[in-house]
């Protein structure tokens, strides 16, 4: 039986031929809308890679080229391999606004008052609505929020301007990117003597429905604190389209049904040999995260989601595993909702190290009741790590994630000379490093602000990912600092930011016969499961 989908705003109920073609195909690619397949599954556009001069792709049995998208006109032949470039390109024009307040979409009085307040301060404020809203399965899903923004500046200058306004007015600020003008140009596809040109976008599909498209030389290992990257050829189900990135270079993206996307995503997020309950919890979390992020990120990009750790780690086709695919199928349409309504802001990391962290300690913003730091143990009560050395010495058996060697506890030794060289790249006025001081820690003990003192000066380094990268790609910021004169010895715990679900903890809970709903209830308090489709 096909579920009835009630369209409330920017959601298309059923994918129709030519839905993303016609004259407004680019506008749709840049919009926050997404479609549903005939099987009732969301069709999601995911970045493959960007900033490319050329892209090579192929499929066994031939490739169909579609200038107008799926369902539109097609150029059908036996050519299996294509090289795509761009000509006569013009970059996008993007400006960055400082977000000074965020309100709900139904708070008309609050929005009016905020606009008046910032206008009285001499600005010409604007509102930007992000997110999406749709209804299905008797539930309304609304991820929208209205941003009050001021003082637009050219791209690249927004962070500094937002910082200035935060200090001046004593408010939390962020940056909102506005796409003033989309990039333009001609996409050129070549295969032997065949050349196809089309304004701004070209779509590609395998000629055989059972085949996947292979895209050559896709970057791997991008995002996160781990600094190593590589390249590999990757296969993708559905359609692949080539369009223009912000700077006029090429960007490749994959339009893929949700089940295929999750089947490729879940094994990239959790070991496929994990117990079924852990894989099911991961599938539900990934599906919730997928829907929650649509329309809230990548607002100036021609896709809904990026494929790095900043979004979700999607590695394409051929990465599926029967065990994780079963978890996706068994939890079809299931998402995690707040008890008060709305999708949970899903966060997870590999290992919390025995204690999860508050969301605002890692990323700032408002405290989220569903994302409060707590001990990763059967009791799981809200708590704060106050004696870090004692915490690091705790028995691994006391934590759900304690079975993971190398991620539950770890030690890194950094020579003073090496650390000084790393710091000098970003902070040349510090000089030779003399000390590292944890100036501010979160509830789990993760460092929020790290003071680095040297023989010429000192600097405060703020932010989980910033600290980890600066110190050479640390597994986490949950570490104690010891200095022996020639080196800094960092004794740490966990792998990742520690907010939300601890993936190795979920595995530990599943091994203790906990179900997927018990796992999710442990890591996201005040929530419940709901089947959307």
Short mmCIF file of C-alpha atoms in Angstrom, two decimals:
data_model
loop_
_atom_site.label_atom_id
_atom_site.label_comp_id
_atom_site.label_asym_id
_atom_site.label_seq_id
_atom_site.Cartn_x
_atom_site.Cartn_y
_atom_site.Cartn_z
CA UNK A 1 0.00 0.00 0.00
CA UNK A 2 1.29 3.44 -0.91
CA UNK A 3 1.18 6.03 1.88
CA UNK A 4 -0.49 9.36 1.19
CA UNK A 5 1.93 12.26 1.53
CA UNK A 6 0.48 15.61 2.55
CA UNK A 7 2.51 18.45 1.06
CA UNK A 8 2.65 21.49 3.35
CA UNK A 9 5.44 23.64 1.93
CA UNK A 10 8.47 22.87 -0.18
CA UNK A 11 8.12 19.10 -0.48
CA UNK A 12 7.09 17.36 -3.70
CA UNK A 13 4.79 14.43 -3.01
CA UNK A 14 5.76 12.06 -5.86
CA UNK A 15 8.67 12.23 -8.28
CA UNK A 16 7.34 12.94 -11.75
CA UNK A 17 9.10 12.74 -15.07
CA UNK A 18 10.94 15.99 -15.72
CA UNK A 19 10.48 17.13 -12.10
CA UNK A 20 14.05 18.40 -12.03
CA UNK A 21 14.31 19.37 -15.66
CA UNK A 22 12.38 22.07 -17.55
CA UNK A 23 13.42 25.71 -17.38
CA UNK A 24 13.63 25.91 -13.61
CA UNK A 25 15.78 22.78 -13.10
CA UNK A 26 18.66 24.81 -11.63
CA UNK A 27 16.38 26.64 -9.25
CA UNK A 28 15.11 23.29 -7.97
CA UNK A 29 18.65 21.95 -7.53
CA UNK A 30 19.44 24.95 -5.34
CA UNK A 31 16.17 24.83 -3.43
CA UNK A 32 15.45 23.04 -0.15
CA UNK A 33 12.80 20.81 -1.69
CA UNK A 34 13.16 17.11 -2.28
CA UNK A 35 11.00 14.54 -4.03
CA UNK A 36 9.56 11.16 -3.17
CA UNK A 37 9.95 8.15 -5.45
CA UNK A 38 7.01 6.07 -6.62
CA UNK A 39 7.89 3.67 -3.80
CA UNK A 40 7.34 6.42 -1.22
CA UNK A 41 11.00 7.02 -0.41
CA UNK A 42 12.69 10.44 -0.35
CA UNK A 43 14.98 11.14 -3.32
CA UNK A 44 18.04 12.97 -2.03
CA UNK A 45 20.81 14.84 -3.86
CA UNK A 46 24.25 14.30 -2.34
CA UNK A 47 27.55 15.90 -3.26
CA UNK A 48 30.18 13.58 -4.71
CA UNK A 49 32.98 16.11 -5.17
CA UNK A 50 33.50 19.73 -6.12
CA UNK A 51 36.12 22.22 -7.34
CA UNK A 52 37.06 20.04 -10.33
CA UNK A 53 38.35 21.07 -13.74
CA UNK A 54 37.12 17.84 -15.28
CA UNK A 55 35.20 14.76 -14.18
CA UNK A 56 35.40 11.29 -15.73
CA UNK A 57 32.64 8.72 -15.38
CA UNK A 58 31.65 5.44 -16.98
CA UNK A 59 29.20 2.54 -16.77
CA UNK A 60 29.29 -0.95 -18.20
CA UNK A 61 26.91 -1.25 -21.13
CA UNK A 62 26.78 2.47 -21.85
CA UNK A 63 25.66 5.77 -20.36
CA UNK A 64 22.52 7.78 -21.08
CA UNK A 65 23.03 11.55 -21.10
CA UNK A 66 20.02 13.67 -20.16
CA UNK A 67 20.25 17.45 -20.66
CA UNK A 68 16.94 17.97 -18.84
CA UNK A 69 17.21 15.47 -16.03
CA UNK A 70 15.45 12.19 -15.36
CA UNK A 71 12.34 11.87 -17.50
CA UNK A 72 13.44 14.56 -19.96
CA UNK A 73 15.06 14.24 -23.34
CA UNK A 74 17.92 11.77 -23.60
CA UNK A 75 20.97 11.06 -25.73
CA UNK A 76 21.33 7.31 -25.88
CA UNK A 77 24.30 5.47 -27.32
CA UNK A 78 26.86 2.79 -26.68
CA UNK A 79 29.54 5.09 -25.24
CA UNK A 80 30.60 3.80 -21.83
CA UNK A 81 33.02 6.55 -20.77
CA UNK A 82 32.58 10.31 -20.67
CA UNK A 83 34.78 13.26 -19.72
CA UNK A 84 32.98 16.38 -18.55
CA UNK A 85 34.38 19.92 -18.48
CA UNK A 86 32.94 23.43 -18.26
CA UNK A 87 33.28 26.39 -20.62
CA UNK A 88 32.49 30.12 -20.50
CA UNK A 89 31.92 30.01 -16.76
CA UNK A 90 31.10 32.82 -14.38
CA UNK A 91 31.40 32.34 -10.62
CA UNK A 92 28.55 32.69 -8.19
CA UNK A 93 28.04 35.84 -6.19
CA UNK A 94 27.62 35.07 -2.50
CA UNK A 95 27.27 37.46 0.38
CA UNK A 96 27.43 36.64 4.04
CA UNK A 97 25.05 38.00 6.67
CA UNK A 98 25.46 38.06 10.43
CA UNK A 99 22.68 36.10 12.11
CA UNK A 100 21.78 37.85 15.37
CA UNK A 101 18.55 36.10 16.35
CA UNK A 102 16.75 32.88 15.46
CA UNK A 103 13.02 32.38 15.95
CA UNK A 104 10.31 29.89 15.11
CA UNK A 105 8.44 30.38 11.83
CA UNK A 106 5.12 30.90 13.60
CA UNK A 107 6.43 33.57 15.98
CA UNK A 108 5.18 36.53 13.93
CA UNK A 109 5.25 38.92 16.87
CA UNK A 110 8.79 37.93 17.82
CA UNK A 111 10.01 38.31 14.24
CA UNK A 112 8.42 41.75 13.93
CA UNK A 113 9.92 42.87 17.23
CA UNK A 114 13.40 41.57 16.28
CA UNK A 115 13.35 43.38 12.93
CA UNK A 116 12.34 46.61 14.67
CA UNK A 117 15.00 46.16 17.33
CA UNK A 118 17.84 45.82 14.82
CA UNK A 119 16.48 48.56 12.62
CA UNK A 120 16.58 50.91 15.62
CA UNK A 121 20.28 50.05 15.92
CA UNK A 122 20.91 51.38 12.44
CA UNK A 123 20.72 48.21 10.34
CA UNK A 124 18.48 47.05 7.51
CA UNK A 125 17.73 43.55 8.85
CA UNK A 126 16.38 40.71 6.74
CA UNK A 127 14.73 37.43 7.50
CA UNK A 128 15.86 34.10 6.02
CA UNK A 129 13.71 31.00 6.50
CA UNK A 130 15.63 27.74 6.40
CA UNK A 131 14.55 24.13 6.80
CA UNK A 132 11.50 22.38 5.43
CA UNK A 133 8.08 21.17 6.51
CA UNK A 134 6.04 18.21 5.39
CA UNK A 135 3.45 15.80 6.68
CA UNK A 136 3.25 12.03 6.30
CA UNK A 137 2.11 9.10 8.39
CA UNK A 138 -0.02 11.38 10.55
CA UNK A 139 2.97 13.41 11.70
CA UNK A 140 4.02 16.94 10.75
CA UNK A 141 7.77 17.34 10.42
CA UNK A 142 8.86 20.96 10.65
CA UNK A 143 12.57 21.80 10.71
CA UNK A 144 12.11 25.45 9.81
CA UNK A 145 13.55 28.42 11.62
CA UNK A 146 13.69 32.11 10.79
CA UNK A 147 17.03 33.87 10.97
CA UNK A 148 17.23 37.60 11.66
CA UNK A 149 20.33 38.77 9.80
CA UNK A 150 22.17 42.08 9.41
CA UNK A 151 25.10 43.72 7.67
CA UNK A 152 25.88 41.69 4.51
CA UNK A 153 29.53 41.51 3.41
CA UNK A 154 31.32 39.72 0.55
CA UNK A 155 32.04 36.00 0.88
CA UNK A 156 34.91 35.23 3.21
CA UNK A 157 34.40 38.25 5.47
CA UNK A 158 31.29 37.13 7.32
CA UNK A 159 32.97 35.30 10.22
CA UNK A 160 35.03 38.32 11.23
CA UNK A 161 32.04 40.66 10.93
CA UNK A 162 29.86 38.29 12.96
CA UNK A 163 32.53 38.19 15.66
CA UNK A 164 32.61 41.98 15.81
CA UNK A 165 28.83 42.17 16.21
CA UNK A 166 28.86 39.47 18.90
CA UNK A 167 31.31 41.51 20.98
CA UNK A 168 29.55 44.81 20.40
CA UNK A 169 26.00 43.67 21.16
CA UNK A 170 26.64 40.74 23.49
CA UNK A 171 24.69 38.24 21.38
CA UNK A 172 25.50 34.87 19.84
CA UNK A 173 26.05 35.24 16.14
CA UNK A 174 26.57 32.99 13.15
CA UNK A 175 26.97 33.45 9.42
CA UNK A 176 24.24 32.97 6.82
CA UNK A 177 25.30 32.64 3.20
CA UNK A 178 23.01 34.14 0.58
CA UNK A 179 23.33 33.09 -3.05
CA UNK A 180 22.89 36.38 -4.87
CA UNK A 181 23.67 34.95 -8.29
CA UNK A 182 24.16 31.33 -9.30
CA UNK A 183 27.28 30.37 -11.25
CA UNK A 184 26.77 30.05 -14.99
CA UNK A 185 28.46 28.39 -17.91
CA UNK A 186 28.25 25.50 -20.34
CA UNK A 187 28.71 21.87 -19.30
CA UNK A 188 30.55 19.91 -21.99
CA UNK A 189 30.53 16.09 -22.16
CA UNK A 190 32.86 14.24 -24.53
CA UNK A 191 33.07 10.58 -25.52
CA UNK A 192 35.21 9.92 -28.57
CA UNK A 193 33.92 12.10 -31.40
CA UNK A 194 30.64 12.82 -29.58
CA UNK A 195 30.38 16.22 -27.87
CA UNK A 196 27.33 17.41 -25.91
CA UNK A 197 26.93 20.95 -24.62
CA UNK A 198 24.23 22.15 -22.27
CA UNK A 199 23.78 25.25 -20.11
CA UNK A 200 24.75 24.76 -16.47
CA UNK A 201 23.88 21.07 -15.90
CA UNK A 202 23.98 17.59 -17.47
CA UNK A 203 22.58 14.37 -16.03
CA UNK A 204 24.00 10.86 -16.52
CA UNK A 205 22.45 7.42 -15.95
CA UNK A 206 23.61 3.87 -16.67
CA UNK A 207 21.97 2.45 -19.75
CA UNK A 208 21.37 -0.78 -17.87
CA UNK A 209 19.15 -0.41 -14.82
CA UNK A 210 21.20 -3.01 -12.92
CA UNK A 211 24.44 -1.08 -13.33
CA UNK A 212 25.86 1.81 -11.32
CA UNK A 213 27.82 4.80 -12.60
CA UNK A 214 31.50 4.93 -11.70
CA UNK A 215 33.01 8.35 -11.03
CA UNK A 216 36.81 8.45 -11.18
CA UNK A 217 39.21 9.95 -8.67
CA UNK A 218 36.77 10.85 -5.87
CA UNK A 219 38.43 12.35 -2.75
CA UNK A 220 38.30 10.19 0.37
CA UNK A 221 38.91 10.89 4.04
CA UNK A 222 37.70 14.50 3.84
CA UNK A 223 36.45 16.28 6.94
CA UNK A 224 36.95 15.55 10.60
CA UNK A 225 40.18 15.88 12.55
CA UNK A 226 42.08 13.17 10.70
CA UNK A 227 44.21 14.99 8.16
CA UNK A 228 45.01 12.22 5.66
CA UNK A 229 43.09 12.21 2.38
CA UNK A 230 43.19 10.06 -0.73
CA UNK A 231 41.33 9.33 -3.96
CA UNK A 232 39.48 6.35 -5.39
CA UNK A 233 36.99 5.49 -8.11
CA UNK A 234 33.47 5.19 -6.66
CA UNK A 235 30.20 3.77 -7.97
CA UNK A 236 26.80 5.42 -7.52
CA UNK A 237 23.22 4.25 -7.88
CA UNK A 238 20.58 6.45 -9.48
CA UNK A 239 21.65 9.49 -11.48
CA UNK A 240 24.77 11.62 -11.37
CA UNK A 241 24.62 15.23 -12.47
CA UNK A 242 27.39 17.69 -13.24
CA UNK A 243 26.83 21.37 -12.63
CA UNK A 244 28.84 24.40 -11.54
CA UNK A 245 30.47 25.03 -8.19
CA UNK A 246 30.69 28.49 -6.57
CA UNK A 247 33.90 29.38 -8.40
CA UNK A 248 32.69 28.15 -11.79
CA UNK A 249 34.48 24.80 -11.53
CA UNK A 250 32.60 21.50 -11.73
CA UNK A 251 30.68 19.83 -8.94
CA UNK A 252 29.30 16.29 -9.21
CA UNK A 253 26.28 15.11 -7.23
CA UNK A 254 24.22 11.95 -6.93
CA UNK A 255 20.40 11.85 -6.93
CA UNK A 256 19.66 8.67 -4.99
CA UNK A 257 16.65 7.16 -3.17
CA UNK A 258 16.86 7.23 0.61
CA UNK A 259 17.16 3.45 1.01
CA UNK A 260 20.09 3.25 -1.41
CA UNK A 261 21.70 6.24 0.27
CA UNK A 262 21.37 4.76 3.75
CA UNK A 263 22.52 1.33 2.54
CA UNK A 264 25.77 2.97 1.45
CA UNK A 265 25.97 5.31 4.40
CA UNK A 266 25.37 3.05 7.42
CA UNK A 267 28.35 0.71 6.77
CA UNK A 268 30.53 3.82 6.39
CA UNK A 269 29.33 4.98 9.82
CA UNK A 270 29.38 1.71 11.82
CA UNK A 271 31.11 -1.65 11.55
CA UNK A 272 28.81 -4.01 9.58
CA UNK A 273 29.66 -6.85 11.97
CA UNK A 274 28.10 -4.91 14.86
CA UNK A 275 25.05 -6.55 16.49
CA UNK A 276 21.74 -5.98 14.65
CA UNK A 277 20.30 -3.70 17.34
CA UNK A 278 23.28 -1.33 17.06
CA UNK A 279 23.01 -1.27 13.27
CA UNK A 280 19.28 -0.56 13.51
CA UNK A 281 19.92 2.30 15.95
CA UNK A 282 22.51 3.68 13.53
CA UNK A 283 20.09 3.37 10.59
CA UNK A 284 17.36 5.26 12.47
CA UNK A 285 19.83 7.91 13.59
CA UNK A 286 21.19 8.33 10.07
CA UNK A 287 17.69 8.60 8.56
CA UNK A 288 16.68 11.19 11.15
CA UNK A 289 19.86 13.16 10.56
CA UNK A 290 19.31 13.02 6.82
CA UNK A 291 15.82 14.50 7.01
CA UNK A 292 16.75 16.98 9.74
CA UNK A 293 19.60 18.48 7.73
CA UNK A 294 17.69 18.99 4.50
CA UNK A 295 17.14 22.68 3.94
CA UNK A 296 19.38 23.66 6.86
CA UNK A 297 22.83 23.10 5.36
CA UNK A 298 24.49 23.65 2.00
CA UNK A 299 22.08 26.50 1.32
CA UNK A 300 24.18 27.92 -1.53
CA UNK A 301 24.99 24.55 -3.11
CA UNK A 302 23.21 22.64 -5.91
CA UNK A 303 22.63 19.62 -3.66
CA UNK A 304 20.93 18.90 -0.36
CA UNK A 305 23.76 17.18 1.49
CA UNK A 306 27.53 17.05 1.36
CA UNK A 307 29.23 13.65 1.67
CA UNK A 308 31.90 14.46 4.28
CA UNK A 309 31.89 14.12 8.06
CA UNK A 310 30.28 17.57 8.28
CA UNK A 311 27.14 15.99 6.81
CA UNK A 312 27.15 12.22 6.54
CA UNK A 313 29.87 9.93 5.26
CA UNK A 314 28.40 8.62 1.98
CA UNK A 315 30.75 6.43 -0.06
CA UNK A 316 28.41 5.46 -2.90
CA UNK A 317 27.42 2.07 -4.29
CA UNK A 318 29.43 -1.07 -3.74
CA UNK A 319 30.00 -0.19 -0.08
CA UNK A 320 26.79 -1.88 1.03
CA UNK A 321 26.77 -4.86 3.33
CA UNK A 322 23.82 -7.27 3.67
CA UNK A 323 23.80 -6.78 7.44
CA UNK A 324 23.52 -3.00 7.33
CA UNK A 325 21.05 -3.15 4.44
CA UNK A 326 18.83 -5.39 6.57
CA UNK A 327 19.00 -2.80 9.35
CA UNK A 328 17.88 -0.09 6.91
CA UNK A 329 15.03 -2.28 5.61
CA UNK A 330 13.88 -3.37 9.08
CA UNK A 331 13.62 0.25 10.23
CA UNK A 332 12.10 1.66 7.02
CA UNK A 333 10.67 5.12 7.60
CA UNK A 334 11.50 5.17 11.33
CA UNK A 335 12.85 8.43 12.77
CA UNK A 336 13.53 9.85 16.21
CA UNK A 337 11.25 12.68 17.36
CA UNK A 338 11.39 14.96 20.38
CA UNK A 339 8.61 14.34 22.88
CA UNK A 340 7.59 17.96 22.30
CA UNK A 341 7.54 17.50 18.51
CA UNK A 342 10.08 17.79 15.70
CA UNK A 343 13.05 15.76 14.56
CA UNK A 344 15.92 15.27 16.97
CA UNK A 345 19.13 17.07 16.04
CA UNK A 346 21.05 13.82 15.65
CA UNK A 347 24.75 13.79 16.53
CA UNK A 348 27.03 10.82 16.99
CA UNK A 349 30.71 9.99 17.17
CA UNK A 350 32.83 6.84 17.18
CA UNK A 351 33.59 6.74 20.91
CA UNK A 352 32.66 9.08 23.74
CA UNK A 353 35.41 7.59 25.92
CA UNK A 354 33.02 6.88 28.76
CA UNK A 355 31.18 10.21 28.97
CA UNK A 356 29.17 12.12 26.36
CA UNK A 357 29.34 15.90 25.95
CA UNK A 358 26.87 18.81 25.83
CA UNK A 359 26.13 20.06 22.32
CA UNK A 360 26.78 23.72 23.21
CA UNK A 361 30.22 22.88 24.63
CA UNK A 362 31.30 21.68 21.17
CA UNK A 363 29.48 23.96 18.73
CA UNK A 364 28.04 26.78 20.83
CA UNK A 365 24.41 27.74 20.37
CA UNK A 366 21.54 26.89 22.67
CA UNK A 367 21.67 23.87 25.00
CA UNK A 368 19.67 20.97 23.54
CA UNK A 369 17.82 18.89 26.16
CA UNK A 370 18.29 15.79 23.99
CA UNK A 371 22.06 16.29 23.79
CA UNK A 372 23.24 16.54 27.42
CA UNK A 373 26.50 15.01 28.56
CA UNK A 374 26.20 11.95 30.77
CA UNK A 375 28.16 8.89 31.87
CA UNK A 376 28.09 6.17 29.20
CA UNK A 377 27.20 3.46 31.68
CA UNK A 378 24.10 1.46 32.68
CA UNK A 379 23.04 4.24 35.06
CA UNK A 380 23.69 6.94 32.50
CA UNK A 381 22.87 9.86 34.76
CA UNK A 382 23.72 13.48 34.02
CA UNK A 383 27.14 14.12 35.49
CA UNK A 384 30.34 16.13 35.12
CA UNK A 385 33.91 14.84 35.00
CA UNK A 386 35.75 16.80 37.71
CA UNK A 387 38.79 14.59 38.36
CA UNK A 388 40.16 13.85 34.91
CA UNK A 389 43.05 11.64 36.02
CA UNK A 390 40.69 9.45 38.06
CA UNK A 391 38.27 9.30 35.13
CA UNK A 392 41.01 8.19 32.75
CA UNK A 393 41.99 5.44 35.19
CA UNK A 394 38.45 3.98 35.43
CA UNK A 395 37.86 0.33 34.59
CA UNK A 396 36.80 0.01 30.93
CA UNK A 397 34.13 -2.48 32.01
CA UNK A 398 32.24 0.39 33.66
CA UNK A 399 31.44 2.03 30.28
CA UNK A 400 29.39 0.73 27.36
CA UNK A 401 32.18 1.74 24.99
CA UNK A 402 35.00 0.37 27.15
CA UNK A 403 35.60 -2.66 24.91
CA UNK A 404 37.16 -0.58 22.11
CA UNK A 405 40.96 -0.72 22.31
CA UNK A 406 42.75 2.41 21.07
CA UNK A 407 39.61 4.53 21.09
CA UNK A 408 38.46 4.25 24.70
CA UNK A 409 41.89 5.34 26.01
CA UNK A 410 44.92 6.56 24.07
CA UNK A 411 48.23 8.39 24.52
CA UNK A 412 49.97 10.79 22.13
CA UNK A 413 53.47 12.19 22.62
CA UNK A 414 54.32 15.40 20.77
CA UNK A 415 57.88 16.75 20.81
CA UNK A 416 58.10 20.42 21.76
CA UNK A 417 59.93 21.22 18.51
CA UNK A 418 57.23 19.53 16.41
CA UNK A 419 54.41 21.22 18.31
CA UNK A 420 56.11 24.61 18.03
CA UNK A 421 56.40 24.17 14.27
CA UNK A 422 52.71 23.27 13.96
CA UNK A 423 51.61 26.22 16.10
CA UNK A 424 53.87 28.65 14.19
CA UNK A 425 51.99 28.00 10.95
CA UNK A 426 48.81 29.49 12.39
CA UNK A 427 50.17 31.55 15.30
CA UNK A 428 53.69 32.77 14.42
CA UNK A 429 53.86 35.20 17.36
CA UNK A 430 53.74 32.44 20.01
CA UNK A 431 57.29 31.21 19.49
CA UNK A 432 58.63 28.03 21.05
CA UNK A 433 55.80 26.37 22.98
CA UNK A 434 56.34 26.27 26.73
CA UNK A 435 52.98 25.09 28.04
CA UNK A 436 49.49 23.87 27.14
CA UNK A 437 46.73 24.81 29.57
CA UNK A 438 43.12 23.61 29.45
CA UNK A 439 41.44 26.95 30.14
CA UNK A 440 37.88 25.68 29.77
CA UNK A 441 36.45 22.16 29.71
CA UNK A 442 32.98 20.79 28.99
CA UNK A 443 30.96 18.43 31.16
CA UNK A 444 32.87 15.38 29.87
CA UNK A 445 36.25 17.02 30.34
CA UNK A 446 36.69 17.87 26.67
CA UNK A 447 38.72 21.03 26.18
CA UNK A 448 36.74 23.98 24.84
CA UNK A 449 39.53 26.56 25.12
CA UNK A 450 43.22 25.63 25.06
CA UNK A 451 45.80 28.26 26.04
CA UNK A 452 49.14 27.84 24.30
CA UNK A 453 51.98 29.83 25.85
CA UNK A 454 55.34 30.33 24.20
CA UNK A 455 58.55 32.26 24.70
CA UNK A 456 57.15 35.21 22.70
CA UNK A 457 53.44 35.18 23.46
CA UNK A 458 50.26 33.24 24.17
CA UNK A 459 47.05 32.42 22.34
CA UNK A 460 43.66 30.91 23.21
CA UNK A 461 42.62 28.22 20.73
CA UNK A 462 38.86 27.73 20.74
CA UNK A 463 36.80 24.88 19.36
CA UNK A 464 36.95 21.10 19.43
CA UNK A 465 37.92 20.49 15.81
CA UNK A 466 40.31 23.44 15.71
CA UNK A 467 42.22 22.15 18.73
CA UNK A 468 42.38 18.58 17.42
CA UNK A 469 43.70 19.63 14.03
CA UNK A 470 46.22 22.09 15.42
CA UNK A 471 47.73 19.37 17.61
CA UNK A 472 48.16 17.03 14.66
CA UNK A 473 44.80 15.30 14.27
CA UNK A 474 44.01 14.13 17.81
CA UNK A 475 41.24 11.60 18.34
CA UNK A 476 39.43 13.93 20.75
CA UNK A 477 39.90 16.92 23.05
CA UNK A 478 39.23 14.77 26.12
CA UNK A 479 42.81 14.54 27.35
CA UNK A 480 45.08 15.34 30.29
CA UNK A 481 48.32 17.26 29.63
CA UNK A 482 51.73 16.29 30.98
CA UNK A 483 54.98 18.07 30.06
CA UNK A 484 58.36 16.44 30.63
CA UNK A 485 60.49 19.27 29.25
CA UNK A 486 61.15 17.88 25.77
CA UNK A 487 57.66 16.65 24.88
CA UNK A 488 53.99 16.92 25.76
CA UNK A 489 52.33 13.64 26.70
CA UNK A 490 48.58 13.69 26.14
CA UNK A 491 46.59 10.95 27.87
CA UNK A 492 43.15 10.91 26.32
CA UNK A 493 39.80 9.19 25.89
CA UNK A 494 37.35 8.71 23.05
CA UNK A 495 37.34 9.32 19.33
CA UNK A 496 35.26 12.26 18.10
CA UNK A 497 33.26 15.10 19.61
CA UNK A 498 31.33 12.88 22.03
CA UNK A 499 27.90 14.49 21.53
CA UNK A 500 24.83 12.27 21.17
CA UNK A 501 25.16 8.58 20.40
CA UNK A 502 28.45 6.88 21.18
CA UNK A 503 28.66 4.35 18.34
CA UNK A 504 30.94 1.95 20.18
CA UNK A 505 28.73 2.40 23.23
CA UNK A 506 25.73 1.44 21.09
CA UNK A 507 27.59 -1.73 20.11
CA UNK A 508 28.31 -2.43 23.76
CA UNK A 509 24.65 -1.98 24.65
CA UNK A 510 23.55 -4.26 21.82
CA UNK A 511 26.00 -6.91 23.01
CA UNK A 512 24.26 -6.64 26.38
CA UNK A 513 20.93 -7.49 24.64
CA UNK A 514 19.61 -3.92 24.55
CA UNK A 515 17.21 -3.11 21.67
CA UNK A 516 17.57 -0.27 19.19
CA UNK A 517 14.91 1.78 20.98
CA UNK A 518 16.69 1.32 24.33
CA UNK A 519 19.98 2.39 22.75
CA UNK A 520 18.47 5.54 21.26
CA UNK A 521 16.61 6.38 24.48
CA UNK A 522 19.91 6.18 26.41
CA UNK A 523 21.74 8.65 24.15
CA UNK A 524 18.84 10.99 23.25
CA UNK A 525 16.70 11.69 26.31
CA UNK A 526 13.16 13.02 25.95
CA UNK A 527 12.59 11.39 22.55
CA UNK A 528 10.51 8.65 20.93
CA UNK A 529 10.44 6.65 17.70
CA UNK A 530 7.90 7.31 14.93
CA UNK A 531 7.35 5.60 11.58
CA UNK A 532 7.01 8.28 8.90
CA UNK A 533 6.60 6.10 5.80
#
